[in-house]
Short mmCIF file of C-alpha atoms (C1' of nucleotides) in Angstrom, two decimals:
data_model
loop_
_atom_site.label_atom_id
_atom_site.label_comp_id
_atom_site.label_asym_id
_atom_site.label_seq_id
_atom_site.Cartn_x
_atom_site.Cartn_y
_atom_site.Cartn_z
CA MET A 1 -50.01 -81.98 -118.46
CA ALA A 2 -47.62 -82.05 -121.36
CA ARG A 3 -44.30 -82.18 -119.64
CA PRO A 4 -41.81 -84.94 -119.07
CA ALA A 5 -41.93 -84.91 -115.32
CA ALA A 6 -45.47 -83.68 -115.22
CA ALA A 7 -46.61 -87.04 -116.55
CA LYS A 8 -47.22 -88.63 -113.20
CA LYS A 9 -44.58 -89.69 -110.79
CA LYS A 10 -40.90 -90.42 -111.11
CA ALA A 11 -39.08 -88.07 -113.40
CA PRO A 12 -35.31 -88.46 -113.23
CA ALA A 13 -35.39 -92.13 -112.34
CA GLU A 14 -32.06 -93.10 -113.74
CA VAL A 15 -29.37 -90.60 -114.45
CA ARG A 16 -26.90 -91.56 -117.12
CA LYS A 17 -23.32 -90.94 -116.20
CA ARG A 18 -22.79 -87.34 -117.11
CA GLY A 19 -20.27 -86.71 -119.85
CA ALA A 20 -19.90 -90.36 -120.73
CA GLU A 21 -21.26 -89.88 -124.19
CA HIS A 22 -19.75 -86.44 -124.51
CA ALA A 23 -16.25 -87.63 -123.81
CA GLY A 24 -13.84 -85.94 -126.13
CA ARG A 25 -16.43 -84.03 -128.06
CA LYS A 26 -16.01 -80.78 -126.29
CA PRO A 27 -12.35 -80.12 -125.64
CA THR A 28 -13.15 -77.82 -122.81
CA PRO A 29 -16.65 -77.46 -121.46
CA PRO A 30 -17.13 -73.71 -121.88
CA ALA A 31 -17.02 -72.43 -118.33
CA ARG A 32 -18.71 -75.26 -116.49
CA PRO A 33 -20.36 -73.52 -113.52
CA ARG A 34 -20.54 -76.36 -111.00
CA VAL A 35 -17.29 -77.31 -109.40
CA ALA A 36 -16.79 -81.04 -109.34
CA ARG A 37 -20.41 -82.13 -109.06
CA ARG A 38 -20.81 -84.48 -106.17
CA PRO A 39 -22.05 -87.86 -107.31
CA ARG A 40 -25.43 -87.25 -105.76
CA GLN A 41 -27.70 -85.99 -108.49
CA ALA A 42 -31.24 -86.30 -109.78
CA GLU A 43 -32.86 -88.80 -107.43
CA ASP A 44 -31.06 -87.01 -104.72
CA LYS A 45 -32.20 -83.62 -105.88
CA ARG A 46 -35.77 -84.67 -105.46
CA SER A 47 -35.14 -85.41 -101.84
CA VAL A 48 -33.38 -82.12 -101.31
CA ILE A 49 -36.45 -80.42 -102.64
CA LEU A 50 -38.70 -82.62 -100.56
CA SER A 51 -36.97 -81.80 -97.35
CA ALA A 52 -36.90 -78.12 -98.13
CA ALA A 53 -40.59 -78.36 -98.82
CA LEU A 54 -41.25 -80.20 -95.58
CA GLY A 55 -39.49 -77.51 -93.64
CA LEU A 56 -41.64 -74.78 -95.11
CA PHE A 57 -44.95 -76.56 -95.46
CA SER A 58 -44.77 -77.73 -91.88
CA ARG A 59 -44.48 -74.17 -90.67
CA TYR A 60 -46.62 -72.17 -93.05
CA GLY A 61 -48.85 -74.74 -94.63
CA LEU A 62 -49.56 -75.33 -98.27
CA HIS A 63 -50.90 -71.88 -98.96
CA GLY A 64 -48.47 -70.05 -96.78
CA THR A 65 -45.58 -71.37 -98.77
CA SER A 66 -44.69 -70.40 -102.33
CA VAL A 67 -42.83 -72.67 -104.67
CA ASP A 68 -40.37 -69.85 -105.01
CA GLN A 69 -39.50 -70.14 -101.37
CA VAL A 70 -39.13 -73.89 -101.55
CA ALA A 71 -36.93 -73.55 -104.60
CA ALA A 72 -34.78 -70.96 -102.88
CA ARG A 73 -34.38 -73.12 -99.82
CA ALA A 74 -33.54 -76.16 -101.88
CA ASP A 75 -31.19 -74.00 -103.86
CA VAL A 76 -32.74 -74.69 -107.25
CA SER A 77 -34.63 -72.43 -109.60
CA LYS A 78 -38.37 -72.38 -109.52
CA SER A 79 -38.70 -73.79 -112.99
CA ASN A 80 -36.21 -76.48 -112.17
CA LEU A 81 -38.27 -77.46 -109.20
CA LEU A 82 -41.30 -77.66 -111.44
CA TYR A 83 -39.37 -80.02 -113.63
CA TYR A 84 -39.22 -82.51 -110.79
CA PHE A 85 -42.70 -81.95 -109.47
CA ALA A 86 -45.48 -81.19 -111.90
CA ASN A 87 -47.06 -78.64 -109.61
CA LYS A 88 -47.20 -77.40 -106.10
CA GLU A 89 -49.83 -79.79 -104.94
CA GLU A 90 -48.00 -82.82 -106.20
CA LEU A 91 -45.02 -81.67 -104.23
CA TYR A 92 -47.13 -81.25 -101.14
CA VAL A 93 -48.69 -84.65 -101.43
CA SER A 94 -45.30 -86.25 -101.99
CA VAL A 95 -44.12 -84.73 -98.76
CA LEU A 96 -47.17 -85.99 -96.94
CA ARG A 97 -46.71 -89.52 -98.13
CA GLU A 98 -43.13 -89.77 -96.91
CA LEU A 99 -44.36 -88.36 -93.69
CA LEU A 100 -47.18 -90.70 -92.98
CA HIS A 101 -44.74 -93.56 -92.98
CA VAL A 102 -42.50 -91.95 -90.40
CA TRP A 103 -45.47 -91.01 -88.36
CA LEU A 104 -47.14 -94.39 -88.23
CA GLU A 105 -44.02 -96.38 -87.60
CA PRO A 106 -43.84 -96.45 -83.82
CA LEU A 107 -47.45 -97.46 -83.63
CA ARG A 108 -46.77 -100.84 -85.14
CA GLY A 109 -44.66 -102.38 -82.47
CA PHE A 110 -46.51 -103.56 -79.46
CA SER A 111 -48.35 -106.77 -78.86
CA ALA A 112 -50.37 -108.42 -76.14
CA GLU A 113 -47.51 -110.61 -75.00
CA GLN A 114 -45.42 -107.67 -73.88
CA ASP A 115 -45.60 -106.26 -70.44
CA PRO A 116 -47.95 -103.27 -70.68
CA ARG A 117 -45.70 -101.04 -68.63
CA GLU A 118 -42.72 -101.80 -70.79
CA ALA A 119 -44.64 -101.52 -74.01
CA ILE A 120 -46.25 -98.22 -73.21
CA ALA A 121 -43.16 -96.67 -71.69
CA GLY A 122 -41.25 -97.68 -74.78
CA TYR A 123 -43.87 -96.28 -77.07
CA ILE A 124 -43.83 -92.95 -75.29
CA ARG A 125 -40.09 -92.74 -75.66
CA ARG A 126 -40.16 -93.57 -79.34
CA LYS A 127 -42.80 -90.98 -80.03
CA LEU A 128 -40.90 -88.35 -78.12
CA VAL A 129 -37.80 -89.17 -80.10
CA ILE A 130 -39.77 -88.37 -83.20
CA SER A 131 -41.04 -85.16 -81.67
CA ARG A 132 -37.45 -84.27 -81.03
CA ASP A 133 -35.85 -85.37 -84.27
CA ARG A 134 -38.67 -84.83 -86.73
CA PRO A 135 -40.76 -82.01 -85.31
CA ASP A 136 -41.55 -80.85 -88.79
CA ALA A 137 -43.17 -84.16 -89.59
CA SER A 138 -45.32 -83.86 -86.54
CA ARG A 139 -46.29 -80.30 -87.33
CA LEU A 140 -47.25 -80.96 -90.90
CA PHE A 141 -49.34 -83.88 -89.79
CA CYS A 142 -51.03 -81.62 -87.30
CA LEU A 143 -51.69 -78.98 -89.93
CA GLU A 144 -53.36 -81.55 -92.10
CA MET A 145 -55.55 -82.71 -89.25
CA ILE A 146 -56.66 -79.25 -88.40
CA GLN A 147 -57.74 -78.65 -91.94
CA GLY A 148 -59.74 -81.81 -91.90
CA ALA A 149 -57.07 -83.87 -93.60
CA PRO A 150 -58.47 -83.48 -97.10
CA LEU A 151 -55.55 -85.40 -98.53
CA LEU A 152 -55.16 -88.04 -95.88
CA ARG A 153 -58.74 -88.90 -95.28
CA ASP A 154 -58.48 -92.14 -97.16
CA GLU A 155 -55.34 -93.24 -95.42
CA LEU A 156 -56.87 -92.21 -92.14
CA ASP A 157 -59.91 -94.32 -92.67
CA ARG A 158 -57.97 -97.31 -93.86
CA GLU A 159 -54.45 -97.78 -92.57
CA LEU A 160 -54.57 -95.77 -89.43
CA ARG A 161 -57.98 -96.89 -88.43
CA THR A 162 -57.34 -100.58 -88.76
CA LEU A 163 -53.95 -100.22 -87.15
CA VAL A 164 -55.51 -98.52 -84.16
CA GLU A 165 -58.20 -101.14 -84.07
CA ARG A 166 -55.63 -103.88 -83.68
CA LYS A 167 -53.75 -101.91 -81.11
CA SER A 168 -56.91 -101.27 -79.17
CA GLU A 169 -57.57 -104.94 -79.05
CA VAL A 170 -54.22 -105.44 -77.40
CA ILE A 171 -55.00 -102.81 -74.83
CA ALA A 172 -58.41 -104.27 -74.19
CA GLU A 173 -56.76 -107.60 -73.57
CA TRP A 174 -54.42 -106.05 -71.04
CA VAL A 175 -57.39 -104.59 -69.28
CA ARG A 176 -59.27 -107.88 -69.27
CA SER A 177 -56.33 -109.69 -67.82
CA GLY A 178 -56.20 -107.12 -65.05
CA ARG A 179 -52.83 -105.76 -65.95
CA LEU A 180 -54.24 -102.33 -66.70
CA ARG A 181 -56.95 -100.35 -65.04
CA PRO A 182 -60.13 -100.13 -67.07
CA VAL A 183 -59.33 -97.57 -69.74
CA ALA A 184 -61.12 -97.07 -73.01
CA PRO A 185 -58.44 -98.15 -75.48
CA HIS A 186 -59.19 -95.41 -77.99
CA HIS A 187 -58.84 -92.73 -75.40
CA LEU A 188 -55.56 -94.12 -74.22
CA VAL A 189 -54.25 -94.03 -77.76
CA PHE A 190 -55.44 -90.47 -78.22
CA GLY A 191 -53.84 -89.56 -74.96
CA LEU A 192 -50.49 -91.04 -75.93
CA TRP A 193 -50.51 -89.19 -79.20
CA ALA A 194 -51.57 -85.94 -77.65
CA LEU A 195 -49.01 -86.05 -74.87
CA THR A 196 -46.09 -86.83 -77.11
CA GLN A 197 -46.81 -84.72 -80.17
CA HIS A 198 -47.56 -81.71 -78.09
CA TYR A 199 -43.86 -81.27 -77.51
CA ALA A 200 -43.30 -80.93 -81.22
CA ASP A 201 -46.37 -78.99 -82.29
CA PHE A 202 -46.37 -76.57 -79.39
CA ALA A 203 -42.62 -76.35 -79.11
CA VAL A 204 -42.69 -72.57 -79.07
CA GLN A 205 -45.11 -72.60 -76.21
CA VAL A 206 -43.10 -75.17 -74.33
CA GLN A 207 -40.05 -73.06 -74.88
CA ALA A 208 -41.77 -69.83 -73.91
CA ILE A 209 -42.80 -71.34 -70.61
CA SER A 210 -40.05 -73.71 -69.64
CA GLY A 211 -37.26 -72.06 -71.54
CA ARG A 212 -36.12 -75.45 -72.73
CA THR A 213 -36.28 -77.64 -75.81
CA LEU A 214 -36.28 -81.35 -76.49
CA GLN A 215 -32.90 -80.72 -78.06
CA ASP A 216 -31.67 -80.24 -74.55
CA ALA A 217 -30.82 -83.81 -73.52
CA ALA A 218 -31.67 -83.29 -69.88
CA PHE A 219 -35.00 -81.78 -70.72
CA PHE A 220 -35.71 -84.61 -73.08
CA GLU A 221 -35.18 -87.25 -70.41
CA GLU A 222 -37.17 -85.24 -67.95
CA THR A 223 -40.01 -85.13 -70.43
CA VAL A 224 -39.90 -88.84 -71.15
CA ASP A 225 -39.93 -89.55 -67.47
CA ASN A 226 -42.79 -87.23 -66.67
CA VAL A 227 -45.02 -88.38 -69.48
CA GLN A 228 -44.37 -92.02 -68.66
CA ARG A 229 -45.17 -91.54 -65.00
CA LEU A 230 -48.23 -89.49 -65.79
CA VAL A 231 -49.67 -92.14 -68.03
CA LEU A 232 -48.66 -95.14 -66.00
CA ASP A 233 -49.19 -94.02 -62.44
CA GLY A 234 -51.15 -90.80 -62.60
CA ILE A 235 -50.41 -87.92 -60.33
CA CYS A 236 -52.50 -88.62 -57.29
CA ALA A 237 -50.73 -89.74 -54.18
CA PRO A 238 -51.21 -93.49 -53.64
CA ALA A 239 -53.36 -92.91 -50.59
CA ALA A 240 -55.99 -91.30 -52.76
CA VAL A 241 -56.07 -94.22 -55.15
CA PRO A 242 -59.15 -96.26 -54.24
CA ALA A 243 -59.06 -99.68 -55.85
CA MET B 1 -53.45 -45.89 -95.25
CA ALA B 2 -55.78 -43.13 -96.36
CA ARG B 3 -59.14 -44.54 -95.45
CA PRO B 4 -61.48 -43.83 -92.59
CA ALA B 5 -61.38 -47.31 -91.18
CA ALA B 6 -57.86 -47.91 -92.30
CA ALA B 7 -56.57 -45.36 -89.81
CA LYS B 8 -55.74 -47.81 -87.07
CA LYS B 9 -58.25 -49.61 -84.97
CA LYS B 10 -61.87 -48.93 -84.31
CA ALA B 11 -63.62 -47.77 -87.40
CA PRO B 12 -67.35 -47.53 -86.84
CA ALA B 13 -66.97 -47.10 -83.10
CA GLU B 14 -69.95 -44.90 -82.70
CA VAL B 15 -72.57 -44.85 -85.36
CA ARG B 16 -74.40 -41.59 -85.55
CA LYS B 17 -78.12 -42.00 -85.72
CA ARG B 18 -78.72 -42.40 -89.40
CA GLY B 19 -80.35 -39.41 -90.98
CA ALA B 20 -80.18 -37.32 -87.81
CA GLU B 21 -78.40 -34.50 -89.47
CA HIS B 22 -80.14 -35.16 -92.72
CA ALA B 23 -83.58 -34.95 -91.14
CA GLY B 24 -85.98 -33.26 -93.46
CA ARG B 25 -83.46 -32.77 -96.20
CA LYS B 26 -84.37 -35.85 -98.10
CA PRO B 27 -88.15 -36.28 -98.11
CA THR B 28 -87.93 -39.97 -98.87
CA PRO B 29 -84.67 -41.91 -98.77
CA PRO B 30 -84.62 -43.10 -102.39
CA ALA B 31 -85.48 -46.76 -102.27
CA ARG B 32 -83.95 -47.86 -98.99
CA PRO B 33 -82.86 -51.43 -99.64
CA ARG B 34 -82.87 -53.00 -96.18
CA VAL B 35 -86.23 -53.98 -94.79
CA ALA B 36 -86.73 -52.75 -91.26
CA ARG B 37 -83.09 -52.76 -90.16
CA ARG B 38 -82.76 -54.77 -87.03
CA PRO B 39 -81.29 -52.65 -84.25
CA ARG B 40 -78.07 -54.57 -84.38
CA GLN B 41 -75.82 -52.78 -86.81
CA ALA B 42 -72.28 -51.58 -87.14
CA GLU B 43 -70.66 -52.82 -83.96
CA ASP B 44 -72.57 -56.00 -84.45
CA LYS B 45 -71.56 -56.38 -88.04
CA ARG B 46 -67.97 -56.40 -86.99
CA SER B 47 -68.60 -59.40 -84.83
CA VAL B 48 -70.42 -61.21 -87.60
CA ILE B 49 -67.37 -60.72 -89.74
CA LEU B 50 -65.09 -61.74 -86.93
CA SER B 51 -66.84 -65.00 -86.34
CA ALA B 52 -66.96 -65.78 -90.01
CA ALA B 53 -63.26 -65.09 -90.12
CA LEU B 54 -62.58 -67.30 -87.14
CA GLY B 55 -64.36 -70.16 -88.80
CA LEU B 56 -62.24 -69.96 -91.90
CA PHE B 57 -58.90 -68.92 -90.45
CA SER B 58 -59.10 -71.72 -87.93
CA ARG B 59 -59.37 -74.26 -90.68
CA TYR B 60 -57.27 -72.89 -93.50
CA GLY B 61 -55.02 -70.43 -91.81
CA LEU B 62 -54.31 -66.86 -92.75
CA HIS B 63 -53.00 -67.64 -96.20
CA GLY B 64 -55.45 -70.37 -96.97
CA THR B 65 -58.34 -68.00 -96.56
CA SER B 66 -59.25 -65.14 -98.87
CA VAL B 67 -61.11 -62.07 -97.74
CA ASP B 68 -63.63 -62.91 -100.39
CA GLN B 69 -64.46 -66.13 -98.63
CA VAL B 70 -64.78 -64.41 -95.29
CA ALA B 71 -67.01 -61.77 -96.82
CA ALA B 72 -69.19 -64.38 -98.45
CA ARG B 73 -69.54 -66.31 -95.22
CA ALA B 74 -70.35 -63.17 -93.26
CA ASP B 75 -72.73 -62.23 -96.02
CA VAL B 76 -71.19 -58.87 -96.77
CA SER B 77 -69.35 -57.64 -99.82
CA LYS B 78 -65.61 -57.75 -99.88
CA SER B 79 -65.27 -54.01 -100.02
CA ASN B 80 -67.69 -53.62 -97.21
CA LEU B 81 -65.60 -55.94 -95.13
CA LEU B 82 -62.57 -53.86 -95.91
CA TYR B 83 -64.44 -50.87 -94.63
CA TYR B 84 -64.55 -52.44 -91.21
CA PHE B 85 -61.09 -53.90 -91.22
CA ALA B 86 -58.34 -52.00 -92.93
CA ASN B 87 -56.79 -55.14 -94.33
CA LYS B 88 -56.66 -58.86 -94.04
CA GLU B 89 -54.00 -58.96 -91.42
CA GLU B 90 -55.80 -56.56 -89.15
CA LEU B 91 -58.80 -58.82 -89.36
CA TYR B 92 -56.69 -61.81 -88.50
CA VAL B 93 -55.10 -60.17 -85.53
CA SER B 94 -58.47 -58.99 -84.27
CA VAL B 95 -59.68 -62.55 -84.33
CA LEU B 96 -56.63 -63.73 -82.45
CA ARG B 97 -57.07 -61.20 -79.70
CA GLU B 98 -60.64 -62.20 -78.97
CA LEU B 99 -59.47 -65.73 -78.94
CA LEU B 100 -56.64 -65.48 -76.50
CA HIS B 101 -59.06 -64.35 -73.87
CA VAL B 102 -61.33 -67.34 -74.34
CA TRP B 103 -58.39 -69.61 -74.38
CA LEU B 104 -56.71 -68.42 -71.22
CA GLU B 105 -59.83 -68.23 -69.14
CA PRO B 106 -60.04 -71.68 -67.58
CA LEU B 107 -56.43 -71.48 -66.57
CA ARG B 108 -57.09 -68.75 -64.04
CA GLY B 109 -59.21 -70.60 -61.57
CA PHE B 110 -57.36 -72.94 -59.30
CA SER B 111 -55.54 -72.23 -56.10
CA ALA B 112 -53.56 -74.11 -53.48
CA GLU B 113 -56.44 -74.28 -51.04
CA GLN B 114 -58.52 -76.46 -53.32
CA ASP B 115 -58.34 -80.18 -53.27
CA PRO B 116 -56.00 -81.14 -56.09
CA ARG B 117 -58.24 -83.90 -57.35
CA GLU B 118 -61.22 -81.59 -57.51
CA ALA B 119 -59.28 -78.75 -59.03
CA ILE B 120 -57.66 -80.79 -61.74
CA ALA B 121 -60.75 -82.79 -62.56
CA GLY B 122 -62.66 -79.54 -62.87
CA TYR B 123 -60.02 -77.99 -65.06
CA ILE B 124 -60.06 -80.95 -67.41
CA ARG B 125 -63.80 -80.69 -67.75
CA ARG B 126 -63.73 -76.97 -68.44
CA LYS B 127 -61.07 -77.35 -71.09
CA LEU B 128 -62.97 -80.15 -72.75
CA VAL B 129 -66.07 -77.99 -72.79
CA ILE B 130 -64.09 -75.46 -74.75
CA SER B 131 -62.82 -78.14 -77.08
CA ARG B 132 -66.42 -79.07 -77.66
CA ASP B 133 -67.99 -75.64 -77.92
CA ARG B 134 -65.17 -73.60 -79.38
CA PRO B 135 -63.10 -76.02 -81.41
CA ASP B 136 -62.31 -73.29 -83.86
CA ALA B 137 -60.68 -71.25 -81.12
CA SER B 138 -58.53 -74.18 -80.20
CA ARG B 139 -57.57 -74.87 -83.77
CA LEU B 140 -56.61 -71.33 -84.59
CA PHE B 141 -54.53 -71.19 -81.48
CA CYS B 142 -52.84 -74.39 -82.55
CA LEU B 143 -52.18 -73.03 -85.99
CA GLU B 144 -50.51 -70.01 -84.53
CA MET B 145 -48.33 -72.16 -82.32
CA ILE B 146 -47.20 -74.33 -85.16
CA GLN B 147 -46.15 -71.30 -87.12
CA GLY B 148 -44.12 -70.08 -84.21
CA ALA B 149 -46.81 -67.70 -83.00
CA PRO B 150 -45.38 -64.64 -84.73
CA LEU B 151 -48.29 -62.55 -83.54
CA LEU B 152 -48.68 -63.95 -80.06
CA ARG B 153 -45.10 -64.17 -79.01
CA ASP B 154 -45.35 -61.16 -76.77
CA GLU B 155 -48.50 -62.30 -75.08
CA LEU B 156 -47.00 -65.75 -74.72
CA ASP B 157 -43.96 -64.44 -72.98
CA ARG B 158 -45.88 -62.15 -70.70
CA GLU B 159 -49.40 -63.14 -69.76
CA LEU B 160 -49.30 -66.83 -70.37
CA ARG B 161 -45.90 -67.33 -68.93
CA THR B 162 -46.54 -65.55 -65.68
CA LEU B 163 -49.92 -67.19 -65.39
CA VAL B 164 -48.37 -70.62 -65.76
CA GLU B 165 -45.68 -69.68 -63.31
CA ARG B 166 -48.26 -68.94 -60.64
CA LYS B 167 -50.13 -72.09 -61.45
CA SER B 168 -46.97 -74.15 -61.26
CA GLU B 169 -46.33 -72.81 -57.82
CA VAL B 170 -49.69 -74.13 -56.73
CA ILE B 171 -48.91 -77.53 -58.14
CA ALA B 172 -45.51 -77.54 -56.53
CA GLU B 173 -47.17 -76.79 -53.24
CA TRP B 174 -49.52 -79.74 -53.66
CA VAL B 175 -46.54 -81.95 -54.29
CA ARG B 176 -44.67 -80.64 -51.27
CA SER B 177 -47.64 -81.28 -49.04
CA GLY B 178 -47.76 -84.84 -50.32
CA ARG B 179 -51.12 -84.55 -51.95
CA LEU B 180 -49.69 -85.19 -55.39
CA ARG B 181 -46.99 -87.51 -56.53
CA PRO B 182 -43.80 -85.72 -57.53
CA VAL B 183 -44.58 -84.28 -60.93
CA ALA B 184 -42.78 -81.47 -62.67
CA PRO B 185 -45.46 -78.76 -62.68
CA HIS B 186 -44.69 -77.53 -66.17
CA HIS B 187 -45.06 -80.96 -67.62
CA LEU B 188 -48.34 -81.48 -65.88
CA VAL B 189 -49.64 -78.27 -67.36
CA PHE B 190 -48.44 -79.25 -70.81
CA GLY B 191 -50.05 -82.60 -70.37
CA LEU B 192 -53.39 -81.12 -69.40
CA TRP B 193 -53.37 -78.84 -72.39
CA ALA B 194 -52.32 -81.55 -74.76
CA LEU B 195 -54.88 -84.06 -73.56
CA THR B 196 -57.79 -81.68 -73.75
CA GLN B 197 -57.05 -79.70 -76.88
CA HIS B 198 -56.31 -82.81 -78.82
CA TYR B 199 -60.01 -83.51 -79.01
CA ALA B 200 -60.57 -80.22 -80.78
CA ASP B 201 -57.49 -80.01 -82.98
CA PHE B 202 -57.50 -83.64 -84.05
CA ALA B 203 -61.25 -83.97 -84.15
CA VAL B 204 -61.18 -85.51 -87.60
CA GLN B 205 -58.76 -88.13 -86.45
CA VAL B 206 -60.78 -88.85 -83.35
CA GLN B 207 -63.82 -89.17 -85.51
CA ALA B 208 -62.09 -91.33 -88.10
CA ILE B 209 -61.08 -93.76 -85.41
CA SER B 210 -63.84 -93.72 -82.86
CA GLY B 211 -66.62 -92.61 -85.13
CA ARG B 212 -67.77 -90.16 -82.49
CA THR B 213 -67.59 -86.47 -81.69
CA LEU B 214 -67.61 -84.39 -78.54
CA GLN B 215 -70.98 -83.17 -79.74
CA ASP B 216 -72.22 -86.60 -78.80
CA ALA B 217 -73.08 -86.13 -75.13
CA ALA B 218 -72.24 -89.69 -74.18
CA PHE B 219 -68.89 -89.53 -75.88
CA PHE B 220 -68.18 -86.24 -74.21
CA GLU B 221 -68.73 -87.66 -70.74
CA GLU B 222 -66.76 -90.72 -71.63
CA THR B 223 -63.90 -88.49 -72.68
CA VAL B 224 -63.99 -86.37 -69.57
CA ASP B 225 -63.99 -89.48 -67.46
CA ASN B 226 -61.12 -91.13 -69.27
CA VAL B 227 -58.89 -88.10 -69.30
CA GLN B 228 -59.54 -87.41 -65.66
CA ARG B 229 -58.74 -90.98 -64.65
CA LEU B 230 -55.68 -91.07 -66.83
CA VAL B 231 -54.23 -87.96 -65.27
CA LEU B 232 -55.26 -88.65 -61.73
CA ASP B 233 -54.74 -92.36 -61.35
CA GLY B 234 -52.77 -93.47 -64.37
CA ILE B 235 -53.51 -96.69 -66.13
CA CYS B 236 -51.44 -99.19 -64.31
CA ALA B 237 -53.21 -101.63 -62.08
CA PRO B 238 -52.69 -100.65 -58.40
CA ALA B 239 -50.59 -103.70 -57.74
CA ALA B 240 -47.94 -102.40 -60.08
CA VAL B 241 -47.84 -99.03 -58.38
CA PRO B 242 -44.78 -99.09 -56.12
CA ALA B 243 -44.81 -96.21 -53.65
"C1'" DG C 1 -71.99 -47.39 -95.32
"C1'" DT C 2 -72.29 -49.82 -99.37
"C1'" DC C 3 -71.43 -50.85 -104.00
"C1'" DT C 4 -69.02 -51.28 -108.79
"C1'" DA C 5 -65.02 -51.02 -110.98
"C1'" DT C 6 -60.15 -51.35 -111.25
"C1'" DA C 7 -55.43 -50.83 -109.96
"C1'" DA C 8 -51.51 -53.46 -108.31
"C1'" DT C 9 -49.24 -57.51 -107.02
"C1'" DT C 10 -48.21 -62.05 -106.14
"C1'" DG C 11 -47.38 -66.47 -107.45
"C1'" DG C 12 -48.33 -70.78 -110.06
"C1'" DA C 13 -47.36 -72.68 -114.36
"C1'" DT C 14 -45.63 -72.90 -119.43
"C1'" DA C 15 -42.73 -72.06 -123.65
"C1'" DG C 16 -38.71 -72.61 -125.66
"C1'" DA C 17 -33.66 -71.74 -126.00
"C1'" DC C 18 -29.53 -73.90 -124.55
"C1'" DG D 1 -31.80 -80.88 -117.03
"C1'" DT D 2 -31.59 -76.12 -116.45
"C1'" DC D 3 -32.45 -71.44 -117.42
"C1'" DT D 4 -34.93 -66.92 -118.95
"C1'" DA D 5 -38.95 -64.88 -120.17
"C1'" DT D 6 -43.53 -64.83 -120.03
"C1'" DC D 7 -48.41 -65.76 -119.45
"C1'" DC D 8 -52.32 -66.02 -116.72
"C1'" DA D 9 -55.25 -66.59 -112.66
"C1'" DA D 10 -56.16 -65.29 -108.16
"C1'" DT D 11 -56.21 -61.76 -104.56
"C1'" DT D 12 -55.46 -57.76 -101.97
"C1'" DA D 13 -56.51 -53.26 -101.78
"C1'" DT D 14 -58.17 -48.66 -103.48
"C1'" DA D 15 -60.97 -45.12 -105.97
"C1'" DG D 16 -65.00 -43.05 -106.35
"C1'" DA D 17 -70.02 -43.02 -107.36
"C1'" DC D 18 -74.33 -43.44 -104.83
#
DNA sequence: GTCTATAATTGGATAGAC
DNA sequence: GTCTATCCAATTATAGAC
């Protein structure tokens, strides 16, 4: 509560050019440890820490991860880490916030004018890309959900809920106009999420059974294709489809 | 390492009839605390602890839960709990083992002779029943997966994998005989798991958005129906379905 | 079998020099 | 901004009486 960074949010907002004011004072910096510091500093350090934290939190959760571990992975000392983030929980929440953005993004882009097939196929692909490229984001999100989302409850009730509401309206419209079979919009949304995130959250299981990963380009395309066909056409042979 | 229960596994396997060998020695057990001990003891107490543990572990994970909390919830003292389970991890693993059984069960029952529609519809319902009645089982399983299933890896590679292999063969057969569209069996299995477990693991999200729970009978049926139709017939209007 | 200490450790957070 | 040295709280686990 009584520390510079601890105050609230941004700590090392602007970093003065190092050595500018020291120029000439010290003839030779007594054994400067770092070799030619890369320009990225401060603001950048925060993000290094954040991504290290994401990696660990998304696997072991808040309690399963110690700040020591995060510090080690980010290659900073524990106390240095605590200079940038007042405490463990603030770090955790910071990670979550960044995440929510990434996670909600694909949801935004489809409207009633689009062709439902196109729109949904595209959405599935985008979500699977995230499962492939940001599995940690997906996992952490999942962890939060399982625990009852104590820290995201508000966002869940507001942003996500209203976003889904709008989206559902689009789906309902598609159904009304006869372009989709009668599905309950909410359930379709849940289904799309479930089907796509599964490949990130249960990656070990997927790997244990299929022996493949989304990293494998062929497997990725195969997955996109299968999920799209499942959702769009179902699995029953046409003959069995009544009306 | 030097305690009766700590030895390895079963601690109070058989409980000698209390006082049998003491008969007559102590005229009156000095102030016996419990009032008319219900017959269920020992073996039963373990299961009380186990279910308390499941409830907490499935929400907060291994690290997010303290043995104190488990003890409190099971209404025993911490040290008493540690009499039954050598240490926290043993308790955790015990919970997991019970769980795996529950979790794998529905997977066993479908064979090539069945009608695919029936078989798959039935499977979806059974899994959703589990999501409704044993959401904690589903959640804990999910937690383990996310963490890379350090403790289930073996079982995953053996039991589950071979089980899925057999199941996939059945699906492949259905496809060959033209009763199902050409789906990759593995992906179908993943899809079924994802769609059904989602309602347990992401229950808060489902609730935040739809305002309902699987506990709500109407919502449950609605869910079963929607998932079944999604998987079997897809969502695209028949016209759009090519061949 | 159950309880009351208590030992032993981990890990989050702070103080203060540099 | 970064480090070293602590402090302090929370937990796991054990000892030993009853």
